[in-house]
Short mmCIF file of C-alpha atoms in Angstrom, two decimals:
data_model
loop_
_atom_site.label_atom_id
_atom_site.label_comp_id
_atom_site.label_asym_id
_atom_site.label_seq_id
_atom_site.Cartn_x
_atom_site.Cartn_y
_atom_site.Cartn_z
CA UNK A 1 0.00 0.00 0.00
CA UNK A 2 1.87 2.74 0.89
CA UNK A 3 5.05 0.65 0.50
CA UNK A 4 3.03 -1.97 1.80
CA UNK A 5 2.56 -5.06 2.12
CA UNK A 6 4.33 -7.64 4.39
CA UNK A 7 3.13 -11.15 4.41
CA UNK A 8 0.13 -11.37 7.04
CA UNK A 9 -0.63 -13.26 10.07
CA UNK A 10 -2.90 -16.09 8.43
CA UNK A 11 -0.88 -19.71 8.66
CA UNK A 12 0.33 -20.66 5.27
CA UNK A 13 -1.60 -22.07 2.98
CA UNK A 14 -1.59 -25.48 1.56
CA UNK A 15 -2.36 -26.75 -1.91
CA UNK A 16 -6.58 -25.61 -2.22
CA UNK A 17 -8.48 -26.50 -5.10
CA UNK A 18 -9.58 -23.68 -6.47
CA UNK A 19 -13.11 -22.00 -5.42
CA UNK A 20 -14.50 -21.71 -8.54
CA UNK A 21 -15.97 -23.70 -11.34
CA UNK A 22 -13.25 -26.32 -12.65
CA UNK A 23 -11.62 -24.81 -15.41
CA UNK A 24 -12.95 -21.24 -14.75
CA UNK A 25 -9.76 -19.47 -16.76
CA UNK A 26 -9.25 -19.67 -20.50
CA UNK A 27 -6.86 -22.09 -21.61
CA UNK A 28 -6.00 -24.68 -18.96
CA UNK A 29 -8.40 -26.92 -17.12
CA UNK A 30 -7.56 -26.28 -13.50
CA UNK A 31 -9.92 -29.16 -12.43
CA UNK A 32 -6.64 -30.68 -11.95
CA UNK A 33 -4.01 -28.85 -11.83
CA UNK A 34 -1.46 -31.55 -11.42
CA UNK A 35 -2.96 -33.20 -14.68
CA UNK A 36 -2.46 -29.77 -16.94
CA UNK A 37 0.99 -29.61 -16.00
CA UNK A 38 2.20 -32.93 -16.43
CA UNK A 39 0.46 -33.23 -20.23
CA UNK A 40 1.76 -29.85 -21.24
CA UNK A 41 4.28 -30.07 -23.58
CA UNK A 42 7.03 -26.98 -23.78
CA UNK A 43 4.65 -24.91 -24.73
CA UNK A 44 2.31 -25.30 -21.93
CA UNK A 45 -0.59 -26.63 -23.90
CA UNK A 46 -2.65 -30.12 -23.29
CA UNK A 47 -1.76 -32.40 -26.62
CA UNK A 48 -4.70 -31.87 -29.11
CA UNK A 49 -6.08 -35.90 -28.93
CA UNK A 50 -9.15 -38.11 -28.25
CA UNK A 51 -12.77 -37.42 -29.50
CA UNK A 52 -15.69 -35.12 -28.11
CA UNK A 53 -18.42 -37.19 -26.55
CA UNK A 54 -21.51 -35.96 -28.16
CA UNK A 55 -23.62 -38.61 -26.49
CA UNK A 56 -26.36 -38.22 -23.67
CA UNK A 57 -27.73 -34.43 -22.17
CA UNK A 58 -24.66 -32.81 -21.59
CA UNK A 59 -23.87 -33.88 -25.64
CA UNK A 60 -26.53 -32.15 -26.53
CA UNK A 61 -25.31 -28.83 -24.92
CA UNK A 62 -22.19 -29.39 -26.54
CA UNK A 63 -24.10 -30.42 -30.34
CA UNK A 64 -25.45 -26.97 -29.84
CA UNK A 65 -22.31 -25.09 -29.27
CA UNK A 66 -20.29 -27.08 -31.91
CA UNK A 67 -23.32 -25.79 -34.31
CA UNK A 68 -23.06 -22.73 -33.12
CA UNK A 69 -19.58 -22.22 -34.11
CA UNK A 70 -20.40 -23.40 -37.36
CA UNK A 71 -22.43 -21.07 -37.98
CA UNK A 72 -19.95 -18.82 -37.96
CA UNK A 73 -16.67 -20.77 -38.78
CA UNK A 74 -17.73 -23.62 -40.95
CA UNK A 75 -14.10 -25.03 -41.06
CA UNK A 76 -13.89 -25.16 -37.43
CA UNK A 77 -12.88 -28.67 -36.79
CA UNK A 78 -13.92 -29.50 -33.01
CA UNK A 79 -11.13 -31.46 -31.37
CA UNK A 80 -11.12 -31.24 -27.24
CA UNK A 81 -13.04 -30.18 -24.88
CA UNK A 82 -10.42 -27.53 -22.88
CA UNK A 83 -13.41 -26.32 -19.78
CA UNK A 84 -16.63 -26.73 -19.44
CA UNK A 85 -18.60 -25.21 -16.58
CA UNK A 86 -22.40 -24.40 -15.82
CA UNK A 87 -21.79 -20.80 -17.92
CA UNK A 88 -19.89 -21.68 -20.72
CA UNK A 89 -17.93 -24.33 -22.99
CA UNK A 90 -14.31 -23.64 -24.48
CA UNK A 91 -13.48 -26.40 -27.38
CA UNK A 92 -10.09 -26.61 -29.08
CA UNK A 93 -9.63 -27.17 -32.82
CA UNK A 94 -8.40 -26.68 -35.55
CA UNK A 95 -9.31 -24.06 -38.89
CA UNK A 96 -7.43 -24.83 -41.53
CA UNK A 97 -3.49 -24.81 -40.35
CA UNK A 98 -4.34 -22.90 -37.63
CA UNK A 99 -5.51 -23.94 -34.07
CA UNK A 100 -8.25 -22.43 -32.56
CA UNK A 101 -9.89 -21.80 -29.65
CA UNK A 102 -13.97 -21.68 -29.59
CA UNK A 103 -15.64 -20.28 -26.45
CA UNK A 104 -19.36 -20.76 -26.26
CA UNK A 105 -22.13 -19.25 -23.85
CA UNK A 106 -24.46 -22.17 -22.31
CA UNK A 107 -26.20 -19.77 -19.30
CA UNK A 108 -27.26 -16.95 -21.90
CA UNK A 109 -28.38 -14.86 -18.43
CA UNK A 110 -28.38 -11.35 -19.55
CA UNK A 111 -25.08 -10.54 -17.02
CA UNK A 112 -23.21 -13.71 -18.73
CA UNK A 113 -24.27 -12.72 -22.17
CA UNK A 114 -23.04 -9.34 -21.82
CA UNK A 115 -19.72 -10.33 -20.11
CA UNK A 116 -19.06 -12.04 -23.55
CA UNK A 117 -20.34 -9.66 -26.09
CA UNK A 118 -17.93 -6.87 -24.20
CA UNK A 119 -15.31 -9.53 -24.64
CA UNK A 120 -16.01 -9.75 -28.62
CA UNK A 121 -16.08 -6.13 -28.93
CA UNK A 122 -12.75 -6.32 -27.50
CA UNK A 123 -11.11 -8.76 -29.78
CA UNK A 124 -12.73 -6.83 -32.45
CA UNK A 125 -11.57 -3.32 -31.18
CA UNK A 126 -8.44 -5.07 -31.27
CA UNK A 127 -8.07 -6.03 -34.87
CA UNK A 128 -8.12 -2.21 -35.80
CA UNK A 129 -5.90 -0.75 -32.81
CA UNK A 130 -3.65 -3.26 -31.51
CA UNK A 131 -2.68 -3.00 -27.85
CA UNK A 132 1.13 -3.10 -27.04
CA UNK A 133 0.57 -6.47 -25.79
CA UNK A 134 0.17 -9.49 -27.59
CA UNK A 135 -3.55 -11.08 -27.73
CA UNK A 136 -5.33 -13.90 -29.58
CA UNK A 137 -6.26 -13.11 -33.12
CA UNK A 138 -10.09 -13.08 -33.30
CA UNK A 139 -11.14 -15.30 -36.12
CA UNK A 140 -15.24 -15.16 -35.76
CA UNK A 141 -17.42 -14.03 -33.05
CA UNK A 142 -21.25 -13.81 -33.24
CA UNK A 143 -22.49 -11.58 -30.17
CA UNK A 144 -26.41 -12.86 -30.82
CA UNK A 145 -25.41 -16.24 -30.26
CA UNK A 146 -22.63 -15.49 -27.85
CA UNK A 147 -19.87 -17.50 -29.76
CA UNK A 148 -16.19 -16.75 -30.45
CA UNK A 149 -13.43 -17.96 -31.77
CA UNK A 150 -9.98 -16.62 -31.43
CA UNK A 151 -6.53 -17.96 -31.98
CA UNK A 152 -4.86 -20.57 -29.51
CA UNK A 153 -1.64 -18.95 -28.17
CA UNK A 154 1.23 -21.09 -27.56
CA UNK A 155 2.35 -20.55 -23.82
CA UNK A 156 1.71 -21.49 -20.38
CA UNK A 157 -0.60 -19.79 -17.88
CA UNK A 158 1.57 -18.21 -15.38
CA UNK A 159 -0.52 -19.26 -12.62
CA UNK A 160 -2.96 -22.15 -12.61
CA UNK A 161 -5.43 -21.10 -9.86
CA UNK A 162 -6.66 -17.75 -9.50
CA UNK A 163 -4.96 -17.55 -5.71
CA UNK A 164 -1.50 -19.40 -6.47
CA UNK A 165 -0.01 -21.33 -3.38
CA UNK A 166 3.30 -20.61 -4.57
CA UNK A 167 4.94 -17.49 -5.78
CA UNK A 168 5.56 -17.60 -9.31
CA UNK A 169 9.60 -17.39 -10.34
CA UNK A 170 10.80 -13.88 -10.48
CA UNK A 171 11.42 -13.89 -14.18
CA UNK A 172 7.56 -14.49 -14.91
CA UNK A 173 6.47 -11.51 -12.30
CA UNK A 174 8.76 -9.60 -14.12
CA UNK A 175 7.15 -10.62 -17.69
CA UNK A 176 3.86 -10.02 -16.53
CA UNK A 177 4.40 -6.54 -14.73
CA UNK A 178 5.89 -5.26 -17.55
CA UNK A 179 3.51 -6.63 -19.75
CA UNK A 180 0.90 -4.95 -17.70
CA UNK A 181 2.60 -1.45 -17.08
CA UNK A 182 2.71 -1.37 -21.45
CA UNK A 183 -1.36 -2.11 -21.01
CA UNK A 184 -2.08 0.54 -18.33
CA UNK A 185 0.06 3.35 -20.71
CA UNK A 186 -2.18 2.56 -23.71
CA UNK A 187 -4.70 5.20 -25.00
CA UNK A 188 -6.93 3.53 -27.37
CA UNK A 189 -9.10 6.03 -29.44
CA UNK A 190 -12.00 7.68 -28.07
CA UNK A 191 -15.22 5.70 -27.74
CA UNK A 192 -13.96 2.75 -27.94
CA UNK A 193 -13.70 1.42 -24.82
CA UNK A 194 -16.12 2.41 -21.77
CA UNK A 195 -16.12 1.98 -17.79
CA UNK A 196 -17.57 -0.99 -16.82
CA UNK A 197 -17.24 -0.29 -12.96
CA UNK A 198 -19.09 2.26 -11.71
CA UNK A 199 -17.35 3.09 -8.21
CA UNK A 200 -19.82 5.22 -6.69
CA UNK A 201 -22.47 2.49 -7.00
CA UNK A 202 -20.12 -0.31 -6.39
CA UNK A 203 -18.99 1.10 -3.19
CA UNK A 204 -22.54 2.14 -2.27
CA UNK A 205 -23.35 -1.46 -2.80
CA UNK A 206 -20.63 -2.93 -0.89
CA UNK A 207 -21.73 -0.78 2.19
CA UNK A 208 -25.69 -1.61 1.75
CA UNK A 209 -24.60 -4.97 1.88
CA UNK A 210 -22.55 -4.85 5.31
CA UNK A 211 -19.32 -5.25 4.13
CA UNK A 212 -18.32 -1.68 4.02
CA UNK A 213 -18.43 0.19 7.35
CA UNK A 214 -19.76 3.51 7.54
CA UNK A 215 -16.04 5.07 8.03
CA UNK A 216 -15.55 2.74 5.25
CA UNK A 217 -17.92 4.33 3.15
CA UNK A 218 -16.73 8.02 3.84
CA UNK A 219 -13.32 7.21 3.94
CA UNK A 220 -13.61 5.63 0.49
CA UNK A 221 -16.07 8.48 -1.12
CA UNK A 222 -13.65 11.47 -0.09
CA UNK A 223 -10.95 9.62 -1.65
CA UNK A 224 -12.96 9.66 -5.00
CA UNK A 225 -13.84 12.84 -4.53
CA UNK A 226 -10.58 13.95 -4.49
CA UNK A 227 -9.48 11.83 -7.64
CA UNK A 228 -12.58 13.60 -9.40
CA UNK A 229 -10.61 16.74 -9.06
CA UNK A 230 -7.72 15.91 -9.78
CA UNK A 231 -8.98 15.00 -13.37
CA UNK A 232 -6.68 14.09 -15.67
CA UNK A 233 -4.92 10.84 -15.89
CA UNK A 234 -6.14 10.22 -12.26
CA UNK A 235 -9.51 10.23 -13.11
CA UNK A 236 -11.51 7.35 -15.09
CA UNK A 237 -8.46 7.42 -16.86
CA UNK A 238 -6.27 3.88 -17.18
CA UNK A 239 -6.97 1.50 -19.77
CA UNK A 240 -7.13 -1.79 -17.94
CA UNK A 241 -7.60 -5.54 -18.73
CA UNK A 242 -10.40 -5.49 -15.55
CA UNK A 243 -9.35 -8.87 -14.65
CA UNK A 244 -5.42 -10.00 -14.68
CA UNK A 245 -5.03 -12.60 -13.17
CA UNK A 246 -2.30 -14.88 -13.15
CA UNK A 247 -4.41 -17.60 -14.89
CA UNK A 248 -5.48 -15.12 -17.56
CA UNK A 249 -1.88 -14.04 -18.64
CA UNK A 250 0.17 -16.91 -21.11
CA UNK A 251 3.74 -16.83 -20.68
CA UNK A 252 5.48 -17.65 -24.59
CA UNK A 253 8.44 -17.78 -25.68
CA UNK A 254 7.70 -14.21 -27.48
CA UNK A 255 6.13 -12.48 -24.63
CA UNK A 256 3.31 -12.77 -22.20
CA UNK A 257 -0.32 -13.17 -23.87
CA UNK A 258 -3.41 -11.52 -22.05
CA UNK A 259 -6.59 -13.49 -22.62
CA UNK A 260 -9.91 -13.07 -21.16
CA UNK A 261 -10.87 -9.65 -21.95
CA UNK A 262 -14.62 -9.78 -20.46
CA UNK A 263 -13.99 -6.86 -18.23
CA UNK A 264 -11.75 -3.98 -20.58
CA UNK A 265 -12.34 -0.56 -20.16
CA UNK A 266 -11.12 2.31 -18.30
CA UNK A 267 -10.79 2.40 -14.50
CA UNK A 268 -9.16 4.48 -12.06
CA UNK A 269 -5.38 4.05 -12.24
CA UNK A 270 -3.86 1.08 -10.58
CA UNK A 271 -6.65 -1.47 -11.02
CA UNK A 272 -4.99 -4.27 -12.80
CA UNK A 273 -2.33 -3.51 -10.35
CA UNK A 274 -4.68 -4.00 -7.20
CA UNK A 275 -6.21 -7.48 -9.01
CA UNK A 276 -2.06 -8.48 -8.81
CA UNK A 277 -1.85 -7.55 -5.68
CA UNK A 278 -4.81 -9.23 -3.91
CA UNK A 279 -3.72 -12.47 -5.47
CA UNK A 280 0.03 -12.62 -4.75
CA UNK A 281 -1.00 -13.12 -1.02
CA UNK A 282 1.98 -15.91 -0.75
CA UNK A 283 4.65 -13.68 -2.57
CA UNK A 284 5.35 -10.10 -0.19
CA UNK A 285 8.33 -9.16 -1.94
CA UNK A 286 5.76 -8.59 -5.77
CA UNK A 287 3.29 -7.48 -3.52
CA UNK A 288 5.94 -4.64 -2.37
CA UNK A 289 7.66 -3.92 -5.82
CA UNK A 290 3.53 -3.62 -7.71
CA UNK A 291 3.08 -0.96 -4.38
CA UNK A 292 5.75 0.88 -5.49
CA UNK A 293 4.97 0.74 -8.90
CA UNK A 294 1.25 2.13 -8.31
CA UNK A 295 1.84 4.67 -6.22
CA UNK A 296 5.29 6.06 -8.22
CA UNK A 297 2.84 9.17 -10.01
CA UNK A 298 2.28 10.40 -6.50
CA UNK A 299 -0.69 10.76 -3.94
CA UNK A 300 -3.79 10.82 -6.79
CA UNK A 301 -1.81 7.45 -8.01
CA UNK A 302 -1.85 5.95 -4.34
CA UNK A 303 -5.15 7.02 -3.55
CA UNK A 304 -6.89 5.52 -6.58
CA UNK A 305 -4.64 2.26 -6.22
CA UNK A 306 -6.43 2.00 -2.57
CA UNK A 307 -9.70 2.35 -3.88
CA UNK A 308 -9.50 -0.27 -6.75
CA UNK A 309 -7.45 -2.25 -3.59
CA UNK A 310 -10.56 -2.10 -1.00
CA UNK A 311 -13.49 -3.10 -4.02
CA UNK A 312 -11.20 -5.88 -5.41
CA UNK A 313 -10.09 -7.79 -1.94
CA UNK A 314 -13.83 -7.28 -0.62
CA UNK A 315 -14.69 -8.92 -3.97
CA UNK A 316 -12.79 -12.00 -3.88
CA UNK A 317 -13.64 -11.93 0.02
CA UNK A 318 -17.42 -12.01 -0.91
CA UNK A 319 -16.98 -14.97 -3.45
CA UNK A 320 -15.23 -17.07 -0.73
CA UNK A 321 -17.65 -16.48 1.75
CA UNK A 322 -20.18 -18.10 -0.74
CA UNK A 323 -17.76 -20.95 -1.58
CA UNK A 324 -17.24 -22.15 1.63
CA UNK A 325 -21.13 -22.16 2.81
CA UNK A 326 -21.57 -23.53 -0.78
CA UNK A 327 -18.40 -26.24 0.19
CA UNK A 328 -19.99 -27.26 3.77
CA UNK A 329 -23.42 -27.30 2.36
CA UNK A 330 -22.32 -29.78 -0.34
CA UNK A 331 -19.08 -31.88 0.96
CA UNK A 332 -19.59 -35.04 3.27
CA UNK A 333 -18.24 -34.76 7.01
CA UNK A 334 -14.71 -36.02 7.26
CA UNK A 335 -14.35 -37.53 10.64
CA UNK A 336 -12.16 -40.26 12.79
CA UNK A 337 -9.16 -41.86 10.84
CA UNK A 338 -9.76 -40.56 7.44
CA UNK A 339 -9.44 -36.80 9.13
CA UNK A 340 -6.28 -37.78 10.56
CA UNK A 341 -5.16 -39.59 7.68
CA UNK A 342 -5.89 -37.03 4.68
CA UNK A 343 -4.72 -33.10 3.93
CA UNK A 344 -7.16 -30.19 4.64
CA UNK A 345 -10.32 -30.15 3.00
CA UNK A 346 -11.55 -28.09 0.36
CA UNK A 347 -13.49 -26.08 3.03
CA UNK A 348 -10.40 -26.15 5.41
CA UNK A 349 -8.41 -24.53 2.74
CA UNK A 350 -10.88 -22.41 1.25
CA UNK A 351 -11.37 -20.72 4.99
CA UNK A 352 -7.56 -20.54 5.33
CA UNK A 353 -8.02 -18.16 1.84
CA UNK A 354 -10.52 -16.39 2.84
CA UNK A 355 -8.85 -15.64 6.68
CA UNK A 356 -5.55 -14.35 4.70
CA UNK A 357 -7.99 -11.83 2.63
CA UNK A 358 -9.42 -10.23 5.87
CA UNK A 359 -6.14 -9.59 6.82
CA UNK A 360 -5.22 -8.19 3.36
CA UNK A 361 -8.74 -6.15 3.53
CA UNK A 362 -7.82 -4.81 7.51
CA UNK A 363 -4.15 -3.70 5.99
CA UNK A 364 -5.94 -2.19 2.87
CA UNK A 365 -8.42 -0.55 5.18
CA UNK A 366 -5.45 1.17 7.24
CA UNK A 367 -4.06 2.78 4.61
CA UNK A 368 -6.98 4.01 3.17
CA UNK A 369 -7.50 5.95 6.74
CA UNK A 370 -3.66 6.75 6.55
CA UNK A 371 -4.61 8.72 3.05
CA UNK A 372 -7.50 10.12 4.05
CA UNK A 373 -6.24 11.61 7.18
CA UNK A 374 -3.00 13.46 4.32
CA UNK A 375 -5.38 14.71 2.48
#
């Protein structure tokens, strides 16, 4: 934060299975982890082999999204099934000499269906300006149907759950910082891109809900206030992926690839930073050097990196919270000998998670009071 951030007083965690649908990043299938790595080759993808089942219900869904793609890419030659989760379907194939990656919409809710049209707009914004990053090249999209396809990117992911257990090696922080910094300095032309958080009413939210305080909720609102005069490049003014995570960021031989681009748009300075920072819990000495980095323009820098901090932790704090009533609803008691004899459960490590992002959301809250009280 303000140089922050030591490692906090939560015990460390072991390996967790991730909280969210299996698979619920863009390439690899994090179901299992252990699996991905051990079947990707040097470029970090699974080999392209075996046959999509088509048979029974969940065939059907996937009959429909093959057709869908179709539709749209008739040379599209389905190969493997890369995720699949309650939302959507991501299939690997091939088009002609080129592999491909299709990502179909099976909850076509109006919040999911929106997600992905912003994403094709993206890609397609793309193909006119390119960012100074690399990205897939978008071969078809059809935002009616919610269906894309894009190029698949050779690489790895440089993290495999969305909270990695492990610090990644200093060399791929590196790559993805700096790949990051280049996105955060790009202006793409007016109109293009729009906000897609609206901080007043997120924060407003967050607070309604109970999980701001009211000294929260002040604290927080003077601090925009003062980044609304500011203006400038402190205001809504950063171009931002809205969501880098580890898992969404490939790490090739010619440069990190960003992937995922649901949530692009402009954001108050330091919010891709923040989303780094919130999920490097296990690795204080990034978590010190992205500080620096976001608060190196000076206080309006700082002060919007705290906000994006506070909404971003108390996000991923929220979805916990649900996963672990969701994970004690669902899992079976583990009692006697087979407690003693296996690891921590999902819900044991999912609580672990959460406990370490109070901590993170008490340290951000400090230093949003520290901030306030220099202003």
């Amino acid at each position: 934060m303000y140089t922050a951030s030591s490692s906090v007083s939560a015990p460390p965690r072991l390996q967790q299975r991730s909280a969210f649908p299996a698979g619920a990043g863009p390439y690899l299938d994090r179901a299992d982890p252990g699996r991905a790595r051990r079947t990707a080759g040097a470029t970090g993808r699974p080999p392209l082999s075996g046959r999509i089942d088509l048979s029974g219900p969940q065939g059907a869904q996937l009959r429909k999204a093959v057709a869908s793609v179709h539709r749209i890419c008739p040379e599209f030659n389905p190969v493997q099934v890369l995720r699949r989760s309650g939302r959507s379907v991501l299939i690997v194939g091939t088009t002609g000499r080129t592999t491909a990656v299709a990502k179909c919409l099976l909850d076509h809710s109006p919040a999911w269906a929106e997600r992905l049209r912003h994403e094709i707009a993206s890609y397609r914004a793309f193909v006119r300006h390119r960012p100074p990053v690399r990205v897939p090249r978008l071969i078809a999209a059809d935002p009616e149907n919610c269906t894309l396809v894009i190029e698949r990117m050779p690489g790895r992911a440089a993290a495999l759950t969305r909270h990695p257990v492990e610090a990644p090696p200093r060399a791929d922080l590196r790559a993805v910082l700096g790949a990051v910094v280049r996105l955060n300095s790009w202006r793409p032309p007016a109109g293009m891109f729009d906000a897609p958080l609206d901080y007043g009413s997120r924060i407003s939210r967050y607070h309604e809900l109970g999980l701001f305080t009211d000294r929260d909720l002040g604290d927080l609102q003077k601090l925009l206030h003062g980044l609304a005069q500011a203006g400038g490049r402190h205001g809504m003014g950063q171009f931002c992926h809205g969501d880098a995570l580890l898992s969404n960021i490939l790490l090739s031989p010619t440069g990190p690839v960003l992937v995922d681009w649901e949530h692009a748009g402009w954001y108050l300075p330091g919010y891709d930073l923040a989303t780094l920072w919130a999920v490097l819990g296990d690795a204080p000495a990034a978590r010190r050097q992205i500080s620096q980095l976001a608060q190196q323009a000076g206080t309006a820098a700082r002060d919007a990196f705290l906000v994006n901090l506070m909404l971003v932790l108390t996000r991923e704090i929220r979805t916990y919270e649900t996963a672990v009533q969701r994970t004690m609803r669902e899992a079976p008691p583990v009692v006697g000998a087979q407690a003693q004899a296996g690891g921590p459960t999902a819900g044991e490590e999912q609580r672990l998670l959460l406990r370490r992002l109070h901590d993170d959301c008490a340290m951000a809250r400090r230093a949003v009071r520290a901030a306030v009280g220099t202003r």
